[in-house]
mmCIF file of C-alpha atoms and ligand atoms in Angstrom:
data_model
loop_
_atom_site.group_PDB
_atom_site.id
_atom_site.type_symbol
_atom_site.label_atom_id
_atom_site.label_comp_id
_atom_site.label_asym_id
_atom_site.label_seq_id
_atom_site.Cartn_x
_atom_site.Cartn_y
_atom_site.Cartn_z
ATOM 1 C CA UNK A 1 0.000 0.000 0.000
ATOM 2 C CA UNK A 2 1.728 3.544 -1.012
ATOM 3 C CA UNK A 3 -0.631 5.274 1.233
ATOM 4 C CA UNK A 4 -3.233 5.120 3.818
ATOM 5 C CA UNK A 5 -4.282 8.602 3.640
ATOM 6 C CA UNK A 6 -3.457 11.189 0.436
ATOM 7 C CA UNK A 7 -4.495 15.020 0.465
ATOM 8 C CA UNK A 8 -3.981 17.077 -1.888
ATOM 9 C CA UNK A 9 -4.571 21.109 -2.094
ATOM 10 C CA UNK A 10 -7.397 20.558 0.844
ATOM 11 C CA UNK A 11 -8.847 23.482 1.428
ATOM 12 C CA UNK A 12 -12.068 24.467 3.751
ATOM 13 C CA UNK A 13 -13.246 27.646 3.549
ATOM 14 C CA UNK A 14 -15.387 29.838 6.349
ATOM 15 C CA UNK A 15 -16.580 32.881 5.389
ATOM 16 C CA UNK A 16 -13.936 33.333 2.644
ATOM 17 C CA UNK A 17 -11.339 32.437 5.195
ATOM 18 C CA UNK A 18 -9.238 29.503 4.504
ATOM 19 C CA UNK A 19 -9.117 27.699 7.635
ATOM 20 C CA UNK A 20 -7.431 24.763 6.043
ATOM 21 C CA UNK A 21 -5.340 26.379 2.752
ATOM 22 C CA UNK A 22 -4.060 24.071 0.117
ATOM 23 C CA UNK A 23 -2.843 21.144 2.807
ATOM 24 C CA UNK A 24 -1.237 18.166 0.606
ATOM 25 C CA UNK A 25 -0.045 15.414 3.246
ATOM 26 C CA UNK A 26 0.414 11.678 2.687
ATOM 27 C CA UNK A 27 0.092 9.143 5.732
ATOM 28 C CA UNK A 28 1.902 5.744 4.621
ATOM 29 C CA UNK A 29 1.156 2.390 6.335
ATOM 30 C CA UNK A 30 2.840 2.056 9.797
ATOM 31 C CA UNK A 31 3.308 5.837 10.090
ATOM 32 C CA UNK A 32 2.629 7.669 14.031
ATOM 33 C CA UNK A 33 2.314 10.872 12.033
ATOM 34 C CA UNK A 34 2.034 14.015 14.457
ATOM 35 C CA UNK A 35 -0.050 16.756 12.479
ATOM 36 C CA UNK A 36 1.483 19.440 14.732
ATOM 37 C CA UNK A 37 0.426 23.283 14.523
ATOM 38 C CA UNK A 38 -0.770 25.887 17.148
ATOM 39 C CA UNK A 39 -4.476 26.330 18.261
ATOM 40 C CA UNK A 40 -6.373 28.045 15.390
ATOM 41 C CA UNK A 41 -3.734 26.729 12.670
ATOM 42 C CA UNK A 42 -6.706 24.337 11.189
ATOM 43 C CA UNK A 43 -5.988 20.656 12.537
ATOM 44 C CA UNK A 44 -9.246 20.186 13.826
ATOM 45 C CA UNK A 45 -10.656 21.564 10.580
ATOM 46 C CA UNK A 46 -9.051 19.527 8.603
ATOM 47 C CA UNK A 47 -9.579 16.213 10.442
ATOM 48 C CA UNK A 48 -13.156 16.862 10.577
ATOM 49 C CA UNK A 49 -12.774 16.934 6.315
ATOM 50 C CA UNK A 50 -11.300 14.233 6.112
ATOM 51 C CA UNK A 51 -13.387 12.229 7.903
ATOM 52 C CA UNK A 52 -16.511 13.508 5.950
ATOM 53 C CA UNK A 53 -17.944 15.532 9.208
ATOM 54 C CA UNK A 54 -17.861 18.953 6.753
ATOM 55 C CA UNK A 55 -17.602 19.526 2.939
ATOM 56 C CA UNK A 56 -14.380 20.495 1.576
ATOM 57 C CA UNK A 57 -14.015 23.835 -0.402
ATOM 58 C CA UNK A 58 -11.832 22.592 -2.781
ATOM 59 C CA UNK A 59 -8.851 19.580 -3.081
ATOM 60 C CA UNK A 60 -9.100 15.933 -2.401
ATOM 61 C CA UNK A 61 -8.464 13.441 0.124
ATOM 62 C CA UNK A 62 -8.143 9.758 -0.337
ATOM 63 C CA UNK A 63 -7.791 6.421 2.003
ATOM 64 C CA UNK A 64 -5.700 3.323 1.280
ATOM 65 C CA UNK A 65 -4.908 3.475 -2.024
ATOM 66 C CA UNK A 66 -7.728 5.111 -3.382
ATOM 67 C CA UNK A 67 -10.382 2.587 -2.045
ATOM 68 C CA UNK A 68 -14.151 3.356 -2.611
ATOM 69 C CA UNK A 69 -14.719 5.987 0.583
ATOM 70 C CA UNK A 70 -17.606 3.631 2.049
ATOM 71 C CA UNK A 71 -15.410 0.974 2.629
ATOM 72 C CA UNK A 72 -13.061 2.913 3.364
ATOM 73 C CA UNK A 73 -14.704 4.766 5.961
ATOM 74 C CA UNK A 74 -14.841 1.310 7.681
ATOM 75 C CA UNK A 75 -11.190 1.131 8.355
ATOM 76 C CA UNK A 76 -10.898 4.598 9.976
ATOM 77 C CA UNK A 77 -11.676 4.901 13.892
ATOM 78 C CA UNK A 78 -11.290 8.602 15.575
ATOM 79 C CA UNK A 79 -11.221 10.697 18.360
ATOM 80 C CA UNK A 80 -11.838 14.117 18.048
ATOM 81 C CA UNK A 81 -12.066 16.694 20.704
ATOM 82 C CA UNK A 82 -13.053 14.886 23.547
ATOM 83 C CA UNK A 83 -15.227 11.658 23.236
ATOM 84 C CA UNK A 84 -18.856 11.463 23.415
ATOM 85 C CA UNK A 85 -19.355 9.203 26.429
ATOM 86 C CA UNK A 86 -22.186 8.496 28.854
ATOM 87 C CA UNK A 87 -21.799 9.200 31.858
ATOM 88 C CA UNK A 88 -24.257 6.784 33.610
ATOM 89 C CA UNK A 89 -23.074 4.027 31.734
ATOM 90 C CA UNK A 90 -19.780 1.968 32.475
ATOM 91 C CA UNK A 91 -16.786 1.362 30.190
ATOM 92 C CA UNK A 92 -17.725 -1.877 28.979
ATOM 93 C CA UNK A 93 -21.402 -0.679 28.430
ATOM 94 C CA UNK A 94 -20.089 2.332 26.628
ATOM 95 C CA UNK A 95 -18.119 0.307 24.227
ATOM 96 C CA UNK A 96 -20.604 -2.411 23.513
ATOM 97 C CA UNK A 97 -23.485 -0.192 22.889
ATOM 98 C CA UNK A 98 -21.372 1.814 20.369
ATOM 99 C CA UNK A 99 -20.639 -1.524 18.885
ATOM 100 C CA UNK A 100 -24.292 -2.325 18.500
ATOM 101 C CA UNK A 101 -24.364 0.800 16.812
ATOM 102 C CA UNK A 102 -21.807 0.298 14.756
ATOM 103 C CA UNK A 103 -22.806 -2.798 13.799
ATOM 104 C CA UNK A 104 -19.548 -4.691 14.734
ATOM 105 C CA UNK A 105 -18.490 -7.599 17.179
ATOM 106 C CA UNK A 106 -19.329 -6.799 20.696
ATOM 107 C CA UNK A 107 -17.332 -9.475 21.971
ATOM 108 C CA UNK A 108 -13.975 -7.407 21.878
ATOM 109 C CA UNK A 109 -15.120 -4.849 24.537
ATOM 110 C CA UNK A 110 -12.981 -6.723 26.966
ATOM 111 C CA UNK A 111 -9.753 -7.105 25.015
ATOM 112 C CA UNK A 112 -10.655 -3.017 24.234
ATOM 113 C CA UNK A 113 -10.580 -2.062 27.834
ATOM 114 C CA UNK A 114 -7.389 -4.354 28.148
ATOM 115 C CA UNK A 115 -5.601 -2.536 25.538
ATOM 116 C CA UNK A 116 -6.085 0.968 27.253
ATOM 117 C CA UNK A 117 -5.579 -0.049 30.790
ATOM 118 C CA UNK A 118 -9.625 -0.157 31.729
ATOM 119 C CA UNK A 119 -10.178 -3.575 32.147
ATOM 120 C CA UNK A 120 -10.114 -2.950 36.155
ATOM 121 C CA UNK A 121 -13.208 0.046 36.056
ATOM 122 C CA UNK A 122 -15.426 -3.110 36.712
ATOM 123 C CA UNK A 123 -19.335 -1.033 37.693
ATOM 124 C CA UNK A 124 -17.770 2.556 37.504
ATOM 125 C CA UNK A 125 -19.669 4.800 35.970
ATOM 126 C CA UNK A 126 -18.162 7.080 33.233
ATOM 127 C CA UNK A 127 -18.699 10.356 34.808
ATOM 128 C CA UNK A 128 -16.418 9.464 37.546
ATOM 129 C CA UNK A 129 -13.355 9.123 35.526
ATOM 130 C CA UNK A 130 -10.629 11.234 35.539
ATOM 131 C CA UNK A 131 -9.812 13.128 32.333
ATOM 132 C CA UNK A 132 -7.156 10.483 31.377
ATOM 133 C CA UNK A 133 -9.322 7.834 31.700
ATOM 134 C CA UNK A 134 -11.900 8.812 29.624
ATOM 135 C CA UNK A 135 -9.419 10.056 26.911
ATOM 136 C CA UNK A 136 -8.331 6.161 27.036
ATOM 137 C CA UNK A 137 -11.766 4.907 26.986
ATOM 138 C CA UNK A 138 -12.360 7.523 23.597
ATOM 139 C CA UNK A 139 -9.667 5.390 22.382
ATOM 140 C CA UNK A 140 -11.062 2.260 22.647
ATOM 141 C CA UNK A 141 -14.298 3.457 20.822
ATOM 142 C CA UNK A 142 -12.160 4.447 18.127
ATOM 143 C CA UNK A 143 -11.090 0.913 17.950
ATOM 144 C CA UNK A 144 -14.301 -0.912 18.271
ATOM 145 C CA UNK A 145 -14.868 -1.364 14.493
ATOM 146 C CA UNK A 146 -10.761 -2.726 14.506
ATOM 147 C CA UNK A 147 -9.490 0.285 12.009
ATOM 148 C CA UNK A 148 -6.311 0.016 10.266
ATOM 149 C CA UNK A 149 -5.810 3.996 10.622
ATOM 150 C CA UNK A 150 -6.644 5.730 13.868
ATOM 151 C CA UNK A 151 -7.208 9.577 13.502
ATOM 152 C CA UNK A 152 -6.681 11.803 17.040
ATOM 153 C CA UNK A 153 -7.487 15.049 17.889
ATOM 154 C CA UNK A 154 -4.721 16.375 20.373
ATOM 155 C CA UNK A 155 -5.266 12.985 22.485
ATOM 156 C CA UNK A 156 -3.521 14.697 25.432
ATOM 157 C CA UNK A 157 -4.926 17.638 25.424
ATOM 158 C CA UNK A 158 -5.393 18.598 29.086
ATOM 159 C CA UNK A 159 -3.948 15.844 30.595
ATOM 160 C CA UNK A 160 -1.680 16.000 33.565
ATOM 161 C CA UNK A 161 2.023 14.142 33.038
ATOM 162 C CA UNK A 162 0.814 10.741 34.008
ATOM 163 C CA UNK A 163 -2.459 10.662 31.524
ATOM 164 C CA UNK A 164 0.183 11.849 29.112
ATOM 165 C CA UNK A 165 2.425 9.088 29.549
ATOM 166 C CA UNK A 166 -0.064 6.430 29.574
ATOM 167 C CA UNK A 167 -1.692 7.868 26.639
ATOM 168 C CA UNK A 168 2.056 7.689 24.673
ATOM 169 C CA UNK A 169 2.613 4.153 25.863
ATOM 170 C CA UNK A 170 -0.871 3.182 24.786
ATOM 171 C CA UNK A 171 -0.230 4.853 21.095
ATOM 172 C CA UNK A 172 3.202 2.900 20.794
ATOM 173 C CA UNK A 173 1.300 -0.122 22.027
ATOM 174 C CA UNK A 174 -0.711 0.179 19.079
ATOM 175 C CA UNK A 175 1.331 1.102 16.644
ATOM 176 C CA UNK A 176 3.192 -2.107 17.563
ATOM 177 C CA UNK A 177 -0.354 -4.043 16.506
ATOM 178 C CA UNK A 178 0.103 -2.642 13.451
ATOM 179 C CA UNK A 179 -1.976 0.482 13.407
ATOM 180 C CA UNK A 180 -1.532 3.464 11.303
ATOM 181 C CA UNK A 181 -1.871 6.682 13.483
ATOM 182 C CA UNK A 182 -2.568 10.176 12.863
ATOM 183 C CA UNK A 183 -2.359 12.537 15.808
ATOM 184 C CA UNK A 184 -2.562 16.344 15.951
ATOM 185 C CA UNK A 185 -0.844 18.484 18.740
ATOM 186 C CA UNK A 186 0.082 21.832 19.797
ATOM 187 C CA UNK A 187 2.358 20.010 22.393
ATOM 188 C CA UNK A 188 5.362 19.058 19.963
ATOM 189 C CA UNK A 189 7.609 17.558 22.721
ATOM 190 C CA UNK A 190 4.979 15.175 23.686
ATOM 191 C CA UNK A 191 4.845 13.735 19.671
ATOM 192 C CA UNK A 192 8.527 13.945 19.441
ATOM 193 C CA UNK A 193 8.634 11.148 21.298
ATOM 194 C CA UNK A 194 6.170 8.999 19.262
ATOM 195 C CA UNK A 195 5.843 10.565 16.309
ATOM 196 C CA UNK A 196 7.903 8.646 12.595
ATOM 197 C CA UNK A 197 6.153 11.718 10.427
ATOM 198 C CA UNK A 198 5.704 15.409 10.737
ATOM 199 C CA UNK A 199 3.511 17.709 8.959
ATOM 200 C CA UNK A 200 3.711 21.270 10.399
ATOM 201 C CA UNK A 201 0.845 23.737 9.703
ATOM 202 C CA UNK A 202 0.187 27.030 10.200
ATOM 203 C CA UNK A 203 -2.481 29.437 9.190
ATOM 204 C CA UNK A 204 -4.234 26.668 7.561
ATOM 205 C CA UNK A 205 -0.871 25.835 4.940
ATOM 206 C CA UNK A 206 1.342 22.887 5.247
ATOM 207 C CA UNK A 207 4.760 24.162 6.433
ATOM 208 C CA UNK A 208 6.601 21.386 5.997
ATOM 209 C CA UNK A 209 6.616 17.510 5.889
ATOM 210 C CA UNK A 210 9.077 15.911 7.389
ATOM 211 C CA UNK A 211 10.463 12.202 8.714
ATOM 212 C CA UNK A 212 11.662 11.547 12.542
ATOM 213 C CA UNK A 213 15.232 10.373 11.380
ATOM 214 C CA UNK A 214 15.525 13.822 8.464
ATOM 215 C CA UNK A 215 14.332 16.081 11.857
ATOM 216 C CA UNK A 216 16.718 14.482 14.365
ATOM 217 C CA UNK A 217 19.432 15.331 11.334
ATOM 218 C CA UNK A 218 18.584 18.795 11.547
ATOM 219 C CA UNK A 219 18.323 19.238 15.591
ATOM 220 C CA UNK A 220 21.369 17.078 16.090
ATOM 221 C CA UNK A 221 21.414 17.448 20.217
ATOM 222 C CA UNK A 222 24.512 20.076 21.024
ATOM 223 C CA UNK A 223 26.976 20.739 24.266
ATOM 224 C CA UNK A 224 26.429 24.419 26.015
ATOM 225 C CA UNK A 225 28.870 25.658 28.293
ATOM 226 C CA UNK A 226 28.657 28.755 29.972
ATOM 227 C CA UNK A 227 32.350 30.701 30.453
ATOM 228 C CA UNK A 228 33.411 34.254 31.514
ATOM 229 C CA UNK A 229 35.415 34.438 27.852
ATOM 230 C CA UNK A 230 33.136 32.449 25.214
ATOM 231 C CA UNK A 231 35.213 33.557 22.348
ATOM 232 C CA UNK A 232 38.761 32.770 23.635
ATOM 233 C CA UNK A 233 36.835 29.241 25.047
ATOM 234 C CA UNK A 234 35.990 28.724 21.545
ATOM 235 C CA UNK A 235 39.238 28.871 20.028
ATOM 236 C CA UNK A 236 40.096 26.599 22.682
ATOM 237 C CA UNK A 237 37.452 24.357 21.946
ATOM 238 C CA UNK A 238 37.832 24.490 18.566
ATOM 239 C CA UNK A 239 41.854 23.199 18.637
ATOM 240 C CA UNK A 240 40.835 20.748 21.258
ATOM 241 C CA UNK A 241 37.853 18.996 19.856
ATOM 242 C CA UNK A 242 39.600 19.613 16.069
ATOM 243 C CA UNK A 243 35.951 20.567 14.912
ATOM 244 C CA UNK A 244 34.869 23.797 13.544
ATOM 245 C CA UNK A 245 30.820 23.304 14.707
ATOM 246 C CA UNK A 246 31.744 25.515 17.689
ATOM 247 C CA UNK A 247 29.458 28.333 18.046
ATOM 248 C CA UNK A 248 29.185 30.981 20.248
ATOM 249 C CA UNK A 249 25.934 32.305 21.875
ATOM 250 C CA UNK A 250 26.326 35.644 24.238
ATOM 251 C CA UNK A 251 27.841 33.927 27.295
ATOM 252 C CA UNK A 252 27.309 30.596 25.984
ATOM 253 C CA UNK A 253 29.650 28.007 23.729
ATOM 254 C CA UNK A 254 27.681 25.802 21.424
ATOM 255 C CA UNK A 255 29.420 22.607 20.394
ATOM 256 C CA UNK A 256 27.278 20.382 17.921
ATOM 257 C CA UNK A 257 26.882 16.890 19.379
ATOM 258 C CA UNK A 258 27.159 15.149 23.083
ATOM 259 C CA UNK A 259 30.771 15.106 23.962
ATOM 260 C CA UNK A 260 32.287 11.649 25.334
ATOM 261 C CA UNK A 261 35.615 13.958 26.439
ATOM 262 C CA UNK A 262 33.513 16.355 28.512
ATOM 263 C CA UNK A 263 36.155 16.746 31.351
ATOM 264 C CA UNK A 264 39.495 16.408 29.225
ATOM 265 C CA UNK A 265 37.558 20.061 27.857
ATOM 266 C CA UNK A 266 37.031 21.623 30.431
ATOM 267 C CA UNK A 267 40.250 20.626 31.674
ATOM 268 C CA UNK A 268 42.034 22.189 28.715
ATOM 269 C CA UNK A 269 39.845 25.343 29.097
ATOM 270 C CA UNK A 270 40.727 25.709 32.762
ATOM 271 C CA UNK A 271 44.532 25.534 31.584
ATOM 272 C CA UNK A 272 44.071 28.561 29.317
ATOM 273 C CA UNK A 273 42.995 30.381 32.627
ATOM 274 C CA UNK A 274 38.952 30.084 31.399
ATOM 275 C CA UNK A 275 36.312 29.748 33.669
ATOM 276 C CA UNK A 276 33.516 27.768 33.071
ATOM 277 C CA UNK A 277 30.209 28.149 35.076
ATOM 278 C CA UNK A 278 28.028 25.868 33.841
ATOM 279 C CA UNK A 279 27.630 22.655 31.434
ATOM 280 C CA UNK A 280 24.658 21.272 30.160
ATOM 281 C CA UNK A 281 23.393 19.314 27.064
ATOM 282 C CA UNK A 282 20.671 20.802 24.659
ATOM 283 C CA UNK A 283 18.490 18.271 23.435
ATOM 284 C CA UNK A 284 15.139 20.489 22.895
ATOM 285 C CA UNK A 285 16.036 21.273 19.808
ATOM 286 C CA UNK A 286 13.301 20.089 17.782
ATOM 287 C CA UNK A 287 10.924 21.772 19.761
ATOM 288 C CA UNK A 288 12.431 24.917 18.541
ATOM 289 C CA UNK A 289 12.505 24.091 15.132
ATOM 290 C CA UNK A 290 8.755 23.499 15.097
ATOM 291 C CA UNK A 291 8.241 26.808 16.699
ATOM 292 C CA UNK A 292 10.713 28.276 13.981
ATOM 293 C CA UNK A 293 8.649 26.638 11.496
ATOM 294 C CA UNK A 294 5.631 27.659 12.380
ATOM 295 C CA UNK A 295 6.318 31.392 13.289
ATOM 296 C CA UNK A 296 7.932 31.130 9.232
ATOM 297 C CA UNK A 297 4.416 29.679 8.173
HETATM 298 N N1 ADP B 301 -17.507 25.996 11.815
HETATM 299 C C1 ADP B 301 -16.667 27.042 11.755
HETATM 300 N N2 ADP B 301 -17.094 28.253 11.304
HETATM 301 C C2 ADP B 301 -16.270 29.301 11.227
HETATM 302 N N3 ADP B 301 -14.960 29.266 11.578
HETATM 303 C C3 ADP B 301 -14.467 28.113 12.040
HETATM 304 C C4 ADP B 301 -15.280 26.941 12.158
HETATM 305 N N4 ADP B 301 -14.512 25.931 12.634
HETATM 306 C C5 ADP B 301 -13.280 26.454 12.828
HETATM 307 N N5 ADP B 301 -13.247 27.760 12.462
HETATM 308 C C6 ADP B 301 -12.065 28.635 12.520
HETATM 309 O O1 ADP B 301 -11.021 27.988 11.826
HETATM 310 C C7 ADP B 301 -9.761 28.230 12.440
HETATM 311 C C8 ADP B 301 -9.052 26.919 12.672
HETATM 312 O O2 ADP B 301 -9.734 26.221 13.684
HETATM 313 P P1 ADP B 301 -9.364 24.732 14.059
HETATM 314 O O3 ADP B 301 -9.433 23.873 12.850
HETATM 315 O O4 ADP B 301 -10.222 24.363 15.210
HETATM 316 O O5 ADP B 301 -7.841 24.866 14.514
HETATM 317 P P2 ADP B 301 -6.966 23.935 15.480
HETATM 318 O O6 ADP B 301 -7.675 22.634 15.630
HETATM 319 O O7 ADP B 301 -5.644 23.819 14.813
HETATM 320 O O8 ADP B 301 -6.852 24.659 16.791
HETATM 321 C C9 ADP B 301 -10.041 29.022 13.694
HETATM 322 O O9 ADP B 301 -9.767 30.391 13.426
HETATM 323 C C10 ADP B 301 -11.512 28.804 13.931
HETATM 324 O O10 ADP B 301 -12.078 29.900 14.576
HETATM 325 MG MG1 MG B 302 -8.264 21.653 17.317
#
C-alpha cells in the first residue's frame, strides 16, 4: 500500500477564510504521524474533512490506495475533541453499545478495555473518571470497528504528566499491533517522542513535511557551556575537539553533538585560565525548530 491517507490542495473555507489552505499530506502504512500546529492553525478543521464531518471547499483526500470511501470509511476509527461518552453508563457498556451501533463484534469490549488499561473500572460509571481515563476509553471506541488507521485530535490535550504518559505508551502499544496513526498536537515535545512523520501547519498551509530520522538530522542534540570568555573558550574548543561546529551564543559556547571527552575540555579550558560556570546538554532542539517553522508559516 503507497498510502493510507493522500491530500492534496485541501482546502475548507469559512466565510472566505481559509481555515485549512491548500494542505497536501500523505500518511503511509505504519506511520505515528504528528499533524502538529498551534491552536487556530486548522488541525481540527481539517480532520473533521477528512473524515466527511464537513464539505471540503476545494482539493481531495483519499484512504488506502484510493479505495471506494464507504469501505473505506470502515477502516478509519477517531477521536476528536473529547469523546462522546455516557456518563451513567460503564466502560464496557459504553463500548458495547457503540458496537451495537456500529454494527460490529461486541465481543472485543474486553480485550478493548485491556488494551487501554480499563479492564479494572469493573461497575464505575463514566462520569467518575478522571480526564485520562476517559481520553483512554475515547480510544477504545475508536477501535471498536478494529481500524487500520486511527485519527486523534490532540489525544492529550489537558492531561496532567501521568495521563500523558499512559496515553504515549498506549499509542506505541498500538502502533506495535500494526496500526496506522494520525495525531494532531500543539504540544510538539509530547509527539517527538512517538511521532515517525511530521507535517507542520500554520495558518491553515502545510509548512513542511518531514520524517523523525531527516528532523533528528537537523536538531542534532549540542553541548552548552557557559564561560566568563566564550570567544577565547571557543578557540580553545575548537583546537581541542579539532571541529569547527563551535558556536558561540552571548555567554554561551555551542558545540554540535554530546561530547564523550567532557572533562578532558574543560580541563584544557581551565589551563588557558577560562572559567567555566556551567555545562549542560541541549536536546530540545526540535521543539524549537517546530516553533521556527511555524512562526515562518
Ligand atoms: N464551523 C466554523 N465556522 C467558522 N470558523 C471556524 C469553524 N470551525 C473552525 N473555524 C475557525 O477555523 C480556524 C481553525 O480552527 P481549528 O481547525 O479548530 O484549529 P486547530 O484545531 O488547529 O486549533 C479558527 O480560526 C476557527 O475559529
Ligand atoms: Mg483543534
Amino acid at each position: 500500500m503507497s498510502y493510507v491517507l493522500q491530500t492534496e490542495g485541501l482546502t475548507k473555507t469559512y466565510k472566505k477564510t481559509k481555515v485549512v489552505d491548500q494542505v497536501s499530506l500523505t500518511v503511509r502504512s505504519g506511520d505515528i504521524y504528528g499533524f502538529v500546529g498551534k491552536n487556530g492553525a486548522g488541525k481540527t478543521t481539517f480532520i473533521r474533512t477528512v473524515l466527511g464531518l464537513t464539505r471540503p471547499s476545494g482539493g481531495t483526500y483519499r484512504f488506502f490506495d484510493g479505495m471506494a470511501l464507504n469501505d473505506a470509511r470502515r477502516k478509519v476509527g477517531s477521536l476528536i475533541e473529547g469523546p462522546a461518552l455516557y456518563r451513567n453508563m460503564t466502560a464496557r457498556e459504553n463500548i458495547e453499545l457503540y458496537a451495537t451501533m456500529l454494527q460490529v463484534d461486541k465481543g472485543r469490549s474486553l480485550m478493548l478495555l485491556q488494551t487501554v488499561g480499563l479492564a479494572d473500572t469493573g461497575k464505575k460509571r463514566v462520569g467518575d473518571f478522571s480526564l485520562g481515563m476517559k481520553q483512554r476509553l475515547g480510544i477504545a471506541m475508536a477501535l471498536v470497528g478494529d481500524p487500520d488507521l486511527l485519527i486523534l485530535d490532540e489525544p492529550i490535550n489537558g492531561l496532567d504528566p501521568k495521563g500523558i504518559v499512559e496515553i504515549r505508551e498506549l499509542l506505541l502499544t498500538l502502533h506495535q499491533q500494526g496500526k496506522t496513526i494520525f495525531l494532531s498536537s500543539h504540544l510538539l515535545g509530547e509527539l517527538e517522542k512517538v511521532a515517525t512523520r511530521y507535517g507542520i501547519i500554520a495558518n491553515g498551509h502545510m509548512v513542511e513535511e518531514i520524517t523523525a530520522e531527516e528532523l533528528q538530522r537537523v536538531c542534532v542534540a549540542r553541548t552548552v557551556i557557559k564561560t566568563n570568555d566564550p570567544l577565547k573558550a571557543a578557540v580553545v574548543a575548537s583546537r581541542f575537539l579539532q571541529t569547527g561546529e563551535v558556536t558561540v551564543e552571548g555567554d554561551r559556547l555551542l558545540i554540535a553533538g554530546t561530547l564523550d571527552n567532557i572533562g578532558a575540555l574543560t580541563n584544557a579550558l581551565f589551563a588557558e585560565n577560562i572559567v567555566v560556570s556551567g555545562i549542560s546538554s541541549d536536546d530540545n532542539r526540535a521543539e524549537e525548530y517546530f516553533i521556527r517553522k511555524m512562526e515562518e508559516g
